[in-house]
XYZ file of C-alpha atoms in Angstrom:
503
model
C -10.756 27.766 -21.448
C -8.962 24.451 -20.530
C -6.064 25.105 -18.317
C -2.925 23.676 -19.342
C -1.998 23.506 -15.728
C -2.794 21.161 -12.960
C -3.525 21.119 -9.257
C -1.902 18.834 -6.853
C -4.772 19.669 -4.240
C -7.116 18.026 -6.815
C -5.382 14.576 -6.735
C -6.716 11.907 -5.493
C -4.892 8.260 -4.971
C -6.202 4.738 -4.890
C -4.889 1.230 -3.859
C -6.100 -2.419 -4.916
C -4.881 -5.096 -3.831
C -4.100 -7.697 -6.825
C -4.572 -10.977 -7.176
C -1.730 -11.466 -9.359
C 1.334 -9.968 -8.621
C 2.070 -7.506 -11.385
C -1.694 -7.528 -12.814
C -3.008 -4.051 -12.558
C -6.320 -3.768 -10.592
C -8.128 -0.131 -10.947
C -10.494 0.913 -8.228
C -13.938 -0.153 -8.438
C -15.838 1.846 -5.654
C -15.437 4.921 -3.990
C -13.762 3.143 -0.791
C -10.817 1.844 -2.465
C -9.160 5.780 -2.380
C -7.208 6.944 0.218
C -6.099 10.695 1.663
C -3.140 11.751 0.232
C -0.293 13.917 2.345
C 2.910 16.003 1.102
C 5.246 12.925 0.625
C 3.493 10.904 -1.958
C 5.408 10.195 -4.741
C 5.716 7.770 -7.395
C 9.172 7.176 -9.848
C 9.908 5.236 -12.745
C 13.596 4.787 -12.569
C 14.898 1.939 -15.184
C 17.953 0.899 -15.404
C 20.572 2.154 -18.124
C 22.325 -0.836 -19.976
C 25.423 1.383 -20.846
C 27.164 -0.147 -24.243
C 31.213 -0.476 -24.188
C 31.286 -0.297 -28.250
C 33.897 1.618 -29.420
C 32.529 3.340 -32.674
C 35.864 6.064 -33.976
C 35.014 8.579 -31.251
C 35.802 9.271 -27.618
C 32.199 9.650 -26.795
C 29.320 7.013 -25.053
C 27.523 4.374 -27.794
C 24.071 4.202 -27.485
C 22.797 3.144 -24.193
C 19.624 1.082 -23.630
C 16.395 0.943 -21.170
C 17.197 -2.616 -19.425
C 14.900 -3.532 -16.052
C 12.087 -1.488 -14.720
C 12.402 0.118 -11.626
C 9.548 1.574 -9.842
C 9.237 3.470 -6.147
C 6.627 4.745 -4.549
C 6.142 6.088 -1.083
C 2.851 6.952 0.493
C 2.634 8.802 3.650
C -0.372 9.160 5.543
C -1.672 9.864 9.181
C -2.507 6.757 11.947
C -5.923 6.028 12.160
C -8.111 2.843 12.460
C -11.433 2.683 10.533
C -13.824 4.088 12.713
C -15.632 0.943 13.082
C -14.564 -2.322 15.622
C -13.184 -5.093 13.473
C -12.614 -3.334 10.230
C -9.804 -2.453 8.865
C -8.201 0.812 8.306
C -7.929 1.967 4.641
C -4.491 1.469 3.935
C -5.080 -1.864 5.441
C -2.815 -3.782 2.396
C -0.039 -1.392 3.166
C 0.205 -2.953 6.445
C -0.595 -6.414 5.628
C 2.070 -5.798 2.377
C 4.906 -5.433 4.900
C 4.110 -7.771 7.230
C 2.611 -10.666 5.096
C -0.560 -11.749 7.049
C -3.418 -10.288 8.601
C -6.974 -12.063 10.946
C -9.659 -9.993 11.053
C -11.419 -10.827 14.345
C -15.680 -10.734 13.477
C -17.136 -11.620 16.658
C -16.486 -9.715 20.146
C -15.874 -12.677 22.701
C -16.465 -12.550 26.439
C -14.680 -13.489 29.187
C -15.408 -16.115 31.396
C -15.143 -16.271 35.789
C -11.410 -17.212 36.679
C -9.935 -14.538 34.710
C -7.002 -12.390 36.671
C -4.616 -10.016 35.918
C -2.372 -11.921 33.433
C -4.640 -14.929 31.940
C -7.741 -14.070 30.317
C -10.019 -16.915 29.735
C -12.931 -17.412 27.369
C -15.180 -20.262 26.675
C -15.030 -23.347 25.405
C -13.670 -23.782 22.011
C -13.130 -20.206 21.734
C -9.366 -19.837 22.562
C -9.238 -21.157 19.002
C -10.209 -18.089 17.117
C -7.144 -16.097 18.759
C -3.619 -15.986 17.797
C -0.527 -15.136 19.366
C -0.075 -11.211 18.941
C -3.002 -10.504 18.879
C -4.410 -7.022 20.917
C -7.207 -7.065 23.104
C -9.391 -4.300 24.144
C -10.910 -5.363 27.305
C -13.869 -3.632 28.052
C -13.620 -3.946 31.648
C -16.229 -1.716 33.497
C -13.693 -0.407 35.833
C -10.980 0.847 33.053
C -10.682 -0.236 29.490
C -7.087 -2.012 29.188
C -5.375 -2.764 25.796
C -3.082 -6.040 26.216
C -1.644 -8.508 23.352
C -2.053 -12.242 23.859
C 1.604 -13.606 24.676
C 0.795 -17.422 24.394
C -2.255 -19.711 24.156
C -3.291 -22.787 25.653
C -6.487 -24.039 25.115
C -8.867 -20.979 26.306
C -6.481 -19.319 28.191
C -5.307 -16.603 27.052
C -1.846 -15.563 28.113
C -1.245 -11.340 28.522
C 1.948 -9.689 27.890
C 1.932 -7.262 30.613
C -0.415 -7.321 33.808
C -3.794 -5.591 33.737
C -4.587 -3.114 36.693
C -8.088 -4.997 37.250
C -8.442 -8.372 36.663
C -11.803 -9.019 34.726
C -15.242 -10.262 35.895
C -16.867 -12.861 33.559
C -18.494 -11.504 30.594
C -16.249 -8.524 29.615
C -15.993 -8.571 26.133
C -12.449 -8.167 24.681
C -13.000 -6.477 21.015
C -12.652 -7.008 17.973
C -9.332 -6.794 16.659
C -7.472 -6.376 12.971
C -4.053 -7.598 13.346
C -1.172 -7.894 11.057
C 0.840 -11.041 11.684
C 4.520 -11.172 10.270
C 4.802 -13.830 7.795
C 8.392 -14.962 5.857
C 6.108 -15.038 2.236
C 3.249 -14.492 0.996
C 2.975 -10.817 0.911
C 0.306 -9.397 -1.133
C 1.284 -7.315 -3.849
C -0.905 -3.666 -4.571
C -1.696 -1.198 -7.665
C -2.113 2.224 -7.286
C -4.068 4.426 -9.247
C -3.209 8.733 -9.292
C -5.530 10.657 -10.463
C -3.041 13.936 -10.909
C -5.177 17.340 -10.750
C -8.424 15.919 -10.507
C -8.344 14.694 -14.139
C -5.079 16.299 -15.276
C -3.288 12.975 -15.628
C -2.873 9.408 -14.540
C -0.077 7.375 -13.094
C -0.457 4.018 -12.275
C 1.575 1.265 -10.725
C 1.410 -2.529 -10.233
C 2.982 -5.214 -8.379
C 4.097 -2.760 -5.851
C 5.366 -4.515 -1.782
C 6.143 -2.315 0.814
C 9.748 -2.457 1.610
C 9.840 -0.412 4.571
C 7.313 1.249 6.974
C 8.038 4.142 9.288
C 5.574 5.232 12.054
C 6.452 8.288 13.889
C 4.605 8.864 17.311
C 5.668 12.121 19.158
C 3.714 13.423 22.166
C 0.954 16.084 21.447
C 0.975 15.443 17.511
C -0.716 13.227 15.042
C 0.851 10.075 14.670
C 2.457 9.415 11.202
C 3.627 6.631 8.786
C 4.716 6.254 5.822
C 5.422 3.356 3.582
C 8.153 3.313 0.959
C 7.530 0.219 -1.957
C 8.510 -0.558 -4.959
C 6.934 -2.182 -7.869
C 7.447 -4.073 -10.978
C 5.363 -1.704 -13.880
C 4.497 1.765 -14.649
C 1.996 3.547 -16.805
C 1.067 6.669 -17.455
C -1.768 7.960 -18.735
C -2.698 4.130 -19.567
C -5.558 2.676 -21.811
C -7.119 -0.772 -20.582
C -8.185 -3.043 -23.566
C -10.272 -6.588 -22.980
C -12.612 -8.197 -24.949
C -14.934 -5.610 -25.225
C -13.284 -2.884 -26.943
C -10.571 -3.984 -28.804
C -12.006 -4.189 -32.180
C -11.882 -2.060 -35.299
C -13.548 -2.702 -38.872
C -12.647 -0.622 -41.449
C -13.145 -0.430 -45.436
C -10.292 0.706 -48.060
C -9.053 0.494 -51.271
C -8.834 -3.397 -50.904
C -11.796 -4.527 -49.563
C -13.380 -4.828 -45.695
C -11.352 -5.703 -42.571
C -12.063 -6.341 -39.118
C -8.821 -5.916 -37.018
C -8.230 -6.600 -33.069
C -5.529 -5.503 -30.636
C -4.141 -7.610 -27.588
C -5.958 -7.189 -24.505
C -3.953 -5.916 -21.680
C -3.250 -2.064 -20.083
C -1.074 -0.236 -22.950
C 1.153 1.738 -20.502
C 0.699 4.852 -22.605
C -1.666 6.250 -25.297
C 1.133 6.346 -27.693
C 1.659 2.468 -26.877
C -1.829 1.590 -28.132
C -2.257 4.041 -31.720
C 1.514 1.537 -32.231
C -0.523 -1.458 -31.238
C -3.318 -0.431 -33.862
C -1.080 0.665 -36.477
C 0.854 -2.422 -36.275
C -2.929 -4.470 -36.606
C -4.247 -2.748 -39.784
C -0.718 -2.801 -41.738
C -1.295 -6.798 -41.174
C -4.624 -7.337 -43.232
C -3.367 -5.715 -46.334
C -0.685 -3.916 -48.473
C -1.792 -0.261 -47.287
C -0.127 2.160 -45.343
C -1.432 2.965 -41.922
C -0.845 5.981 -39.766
C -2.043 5.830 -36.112
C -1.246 9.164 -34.132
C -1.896 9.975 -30.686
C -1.383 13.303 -29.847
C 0.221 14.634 -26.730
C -1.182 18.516 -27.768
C -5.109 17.455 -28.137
C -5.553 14.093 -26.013
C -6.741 12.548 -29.781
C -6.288 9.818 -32.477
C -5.710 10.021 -35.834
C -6.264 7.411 -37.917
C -5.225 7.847 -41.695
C -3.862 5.950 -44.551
C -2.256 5.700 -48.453
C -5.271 4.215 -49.204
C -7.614 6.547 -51.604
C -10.990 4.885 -49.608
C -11.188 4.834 -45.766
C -13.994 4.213 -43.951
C -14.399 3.530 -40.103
C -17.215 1.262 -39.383
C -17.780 2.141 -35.412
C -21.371 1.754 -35.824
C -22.500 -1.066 -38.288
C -18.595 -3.014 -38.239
C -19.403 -6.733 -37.294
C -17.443 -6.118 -33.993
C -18.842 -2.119 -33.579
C -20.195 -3.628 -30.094
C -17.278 -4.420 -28.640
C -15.092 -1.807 -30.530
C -11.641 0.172 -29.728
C -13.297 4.011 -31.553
C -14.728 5.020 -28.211
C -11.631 4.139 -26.137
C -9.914 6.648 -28.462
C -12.383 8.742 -28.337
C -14.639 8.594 -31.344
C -18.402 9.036 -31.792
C -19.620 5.819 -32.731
C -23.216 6.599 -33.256
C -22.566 6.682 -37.234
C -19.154 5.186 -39.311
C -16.810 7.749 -40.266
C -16.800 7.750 -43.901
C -16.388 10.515 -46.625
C -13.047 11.876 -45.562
C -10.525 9.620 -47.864
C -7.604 7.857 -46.081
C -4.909 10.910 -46.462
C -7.247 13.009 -44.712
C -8.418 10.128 -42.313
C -9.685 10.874 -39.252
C -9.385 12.578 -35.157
C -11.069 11.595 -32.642
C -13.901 14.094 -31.439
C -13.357 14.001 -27.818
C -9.443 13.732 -25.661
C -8.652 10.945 -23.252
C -10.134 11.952 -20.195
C -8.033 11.045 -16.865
C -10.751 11.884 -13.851
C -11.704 9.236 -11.604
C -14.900 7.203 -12.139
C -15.954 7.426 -8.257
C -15.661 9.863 -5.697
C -13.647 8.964 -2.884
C -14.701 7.838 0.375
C -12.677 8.013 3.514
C -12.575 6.552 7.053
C -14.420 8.140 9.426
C -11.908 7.733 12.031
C -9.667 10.807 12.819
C -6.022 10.739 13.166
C -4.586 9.376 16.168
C -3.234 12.255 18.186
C -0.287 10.999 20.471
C -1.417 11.885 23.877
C -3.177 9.673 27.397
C -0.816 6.642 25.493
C 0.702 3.964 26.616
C 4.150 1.888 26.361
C 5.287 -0.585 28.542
C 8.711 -1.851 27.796
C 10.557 -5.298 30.325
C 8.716 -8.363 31.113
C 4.734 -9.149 32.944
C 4.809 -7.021 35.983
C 6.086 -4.322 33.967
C 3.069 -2.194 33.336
C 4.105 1.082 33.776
C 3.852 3.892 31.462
C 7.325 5.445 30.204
C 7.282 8.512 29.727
C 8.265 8.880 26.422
C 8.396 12.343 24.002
C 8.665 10.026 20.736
C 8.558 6.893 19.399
C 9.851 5.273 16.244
C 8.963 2.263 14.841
C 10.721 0.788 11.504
C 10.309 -2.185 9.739
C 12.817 -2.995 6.754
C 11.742 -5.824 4.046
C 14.051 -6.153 1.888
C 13.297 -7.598 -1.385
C 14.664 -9.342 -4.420
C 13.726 -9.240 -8.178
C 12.725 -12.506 -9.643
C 14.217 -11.903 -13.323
C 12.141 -13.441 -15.769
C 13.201 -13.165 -19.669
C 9.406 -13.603 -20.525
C 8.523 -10.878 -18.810
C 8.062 -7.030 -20.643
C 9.671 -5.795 -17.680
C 12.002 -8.176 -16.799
C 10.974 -9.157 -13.709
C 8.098 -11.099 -12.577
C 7.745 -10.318 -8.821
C 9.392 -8.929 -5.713
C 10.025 -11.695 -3.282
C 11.298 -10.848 0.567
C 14.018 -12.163 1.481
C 14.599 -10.581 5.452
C 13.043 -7.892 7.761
C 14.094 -6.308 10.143
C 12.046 -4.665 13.162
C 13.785 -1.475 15.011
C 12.071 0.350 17.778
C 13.533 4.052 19.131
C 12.146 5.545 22.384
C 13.026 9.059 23.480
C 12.440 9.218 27.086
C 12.580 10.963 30.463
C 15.186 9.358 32.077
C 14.431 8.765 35.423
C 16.386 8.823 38.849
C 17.748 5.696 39.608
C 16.592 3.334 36.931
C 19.050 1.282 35.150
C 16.593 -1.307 34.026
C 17.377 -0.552 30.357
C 20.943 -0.047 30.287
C 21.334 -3.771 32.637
C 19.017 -5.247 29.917
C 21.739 -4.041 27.346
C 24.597 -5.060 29.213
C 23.291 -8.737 29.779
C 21.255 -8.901 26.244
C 18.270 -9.707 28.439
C 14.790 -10.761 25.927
C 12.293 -7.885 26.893
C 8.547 -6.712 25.446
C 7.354 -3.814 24.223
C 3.369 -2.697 23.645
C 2.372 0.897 23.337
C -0.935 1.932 22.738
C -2.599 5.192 21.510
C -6.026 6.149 20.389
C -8.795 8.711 21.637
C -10.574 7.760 24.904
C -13.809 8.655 26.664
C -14.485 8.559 30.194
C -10.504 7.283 30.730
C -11.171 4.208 28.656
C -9.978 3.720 24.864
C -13.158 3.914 22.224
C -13.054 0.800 20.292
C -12.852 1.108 16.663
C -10.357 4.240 16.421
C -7.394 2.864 18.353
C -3.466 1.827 17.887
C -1.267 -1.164 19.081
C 2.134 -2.470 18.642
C 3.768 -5.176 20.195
C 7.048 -6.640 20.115
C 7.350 -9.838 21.544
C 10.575 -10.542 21.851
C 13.596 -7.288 21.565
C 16.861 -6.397 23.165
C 18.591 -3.584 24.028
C 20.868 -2.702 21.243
C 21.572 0.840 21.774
C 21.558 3.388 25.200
C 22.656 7.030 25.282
C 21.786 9.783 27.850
C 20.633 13.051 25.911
C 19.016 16.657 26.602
C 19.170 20.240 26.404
C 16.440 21.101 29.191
C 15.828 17.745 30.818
C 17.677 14.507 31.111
C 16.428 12.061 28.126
C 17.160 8.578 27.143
C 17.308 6.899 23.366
C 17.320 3.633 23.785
C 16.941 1.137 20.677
C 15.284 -2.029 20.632
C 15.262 -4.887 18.077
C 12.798 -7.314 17.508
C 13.694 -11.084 16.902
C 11.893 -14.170 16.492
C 12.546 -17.659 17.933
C 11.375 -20.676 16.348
C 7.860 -20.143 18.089
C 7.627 -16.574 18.155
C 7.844 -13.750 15.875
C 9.096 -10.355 15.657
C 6.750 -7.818 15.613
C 2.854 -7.425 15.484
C 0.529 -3.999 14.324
C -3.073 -4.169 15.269
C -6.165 -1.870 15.516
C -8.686 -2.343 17.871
């Protein structure tokens, strides 16, 4: 019996990066799926061109689909990869948002001179860091996580002290980080595979527009991204050169008939593409049905003769019958073109590879770190959560060409906001004086599992914000005496906003 419901616990969801904004990529290996969580969802919300014609009656003329609008969120848990200088699996969600992204391949050293605040490596090698970038230095006495604040030469410049400075020949990891970036912003499809084969929705030319990472003490950390996209499919059919051929025989002689390449956003889309194909070669009547009960085509016609030639056509090797479905090891012939013909087998919608995850486990928020003020700084707050949200807002480039009507999603501004819940503390005002004054501070926190006290490379968290003030301060509590205080990134014209790494 085939069930005419589906499971949501059978999804699974993929993301590829494209190459051309708008271009739907599908996944090509098992690695290109990631986990899904309650809070994935995809809409297609276009907007209504409402007509003012006044046609003898108090009710609405015809209204019309004008530009597509598609949203998607995606939320998922924070993890890194599992392995040192590769980067998490929703790794172009990140970089989406942000803009940028170095991938650090080699784990550098130290060299002798190093202290507390200036790391230095050899020779030449200060040029394979950037500003913002985190370090995990793998100092035998305590592993430390610290963000490069400036560089000159092959010093490296920290953001907030180190308890130890390190000996030469401590190696400082190998870091993903994702640099903000005013364009440039790759552009992502996504692929749902709805019920383990139930359905498919698809999406393309999709930017992040906002992410939201939630880090509360003694529970996984979360994010989520919210984007939005230029096209939707649904239950789509992707035609190239290789199967977009049909010869066929009737009444009027022999004709070999193609239909555009491209990915027909639904079944219904292509049979219309077909239909529209074999009513050009002749004066015959064509009929091509997909059907929403039975997944199949139906291919039929006025003409008295119809014949299918899926096996010996000229073009039967590169052929649209099985993309509908068809048998093609013999033409379909016999049945007369009022009769025509179905399909033997439905559209199938299950996902060509089996997903494969990161190894890494979610990031539980516990034996963290955040440092909020200036260098000597470098003392944990206490903190029971942490909020971190970056805003990009975007703008439609309208295109008339375009099927949509839009080409591409451009930003336009971001905005960085951090929120800290903490313990308020007897006598510190540092916070609220930074507010008062609009004093420049920096914020890090770190978070990822540790053994033996020190942070396990490969599986870890950073964010830094270079440069933030105080833009909000309020004393809260029902047991305890709390804090919210809300900081904003900003950028100068040498430094940016806000930087996300994994180390």
């Amino acid at each position: 019996m085939v069930s005419i419901v589906g499971l949501n616990r059978a999804s699974s969801f993929a993301i590829k990066e494209e190459s051309t904004a708008g271009t739907y990529v599908p996944p090509s290996a098992g690695t290109d799926f990631v986990p899904l969580r309650p809070g994935n969802e995809l809409s297609y919300e276009p907007e209504n061109l409402e007509s003012d014609e006044l046609l003898n009656d108090i009710g609405a003329a015809k209204s019309f689909t004008g530009k597509e609008v598609v949203k998607g969120k995606h939320a998922t848990y924070l993890r890194h990869s599992g392995v040192e200088g590769q980067e998490p699996e929703v790794g172009v969600l990140y970089e989406s948002v942000m803009g940028d992204k170095a991938i650090m391949g080699t784990d550098y050293p130290t060299v002798s001179s190093s202290t507390t605040s200036l790391i230095k490596v050899n020779t030449g090698i200060g040029a394979n860091y950037i500003v913002g970038q985190p370090l995990l230095i793998k100092n035998p006495s305590g592993y430390e996580m610290r963000n490069v604040a400036s560089i000159s030469g092959d010093d490296l410049t920290l953001n907030f002290k180190l308890d130890n400075a390190p000996a030469s020949g401590v190696y400082l990891g190998k870091a993903i980080t994702y640099i903000p970036a005013a364009s440039g912003h790759p552009t992502f499809s996504t692929t749902k595979y709805i019920g383990g084969g139930h359905a498919k929705e698809v999406s393309a030319g999709n930017t992040v527009t906002d992410l939201s990472l939630k880090l509360e003490a003694n529970t996984f950390g979360e994010v989520e991204f919210s984007y939005e996209g230029t096209k939707y499919y649904f239950n789509p059919i992707t035609i190239t050169s290789s199967n977009k051929y049909l010869d066929f025989t009737d009444d009027l002689g022999t004709y070999a008939v193609s239909v555009a390449e491209g990915v027909y956003k639904t079944p219904v889309a292509l049979a219309d593409a077909l239909m529209i194909a074999m009513e050009s070669v002749n004066a015959k009547t064509y009929s091509v049905v997909y059907s929403s009960v039975t997944g199949k085509f139906t291919i039929t016609s006025n003409s008295t003769l119809l014949s299918l030639l899926v096996f010996t056509g000229t073009n039967a090797a590169n052929g649209i019958a099985a993309t509908l479905g068809f048998t093609v090891a013999a033409n379909k012939t016999g049945a007369g073109g009022t009769t025509g013909y179905t399909s033997e087998n439905a559209q199938t919608y299950a996902a060509a590879y089996t997903p494969s995850y990161d190894s890494a486990d979610a990031i539980v928020v516990k034996d963290a770190e955040l440092f909020i003020g200036s260098l000597n700084d470098n003392v944990c707050i206490c903190a029971q959560s942490v909020a971190l949200k970056i805003t990009k807002k975007v703008e439609d480039v309208d295109c008339i060409c375009e099927e949509t009507g839009v080409l591409e999603k451009i930003p336009t501004a971001r905005t960085v906001e951090l929120t800290v819940t903490a313990i308020l503390k007897k006598y510190d005002v540092s916070l609220l004086d930074a507010l008062l004054k609009n004093s420049d501070l920096s914020a890090m926190m770190n978070a990822g599992p540790k053994t033996g006290g020190n942070f396990i490379a490969g599986k870890c968290f950073n964010l830094y914000l270079p440069k933030c003030t105080v833009s909000n301060y309020k004393t809260t509590g029902d047991s305890f005496v709390q804090a919210d205080i809300t900081l904003k990134g900003f950028v100068t014209s040498t430094q940016k906003d806000i930087f996300l790494g994994f180390v």
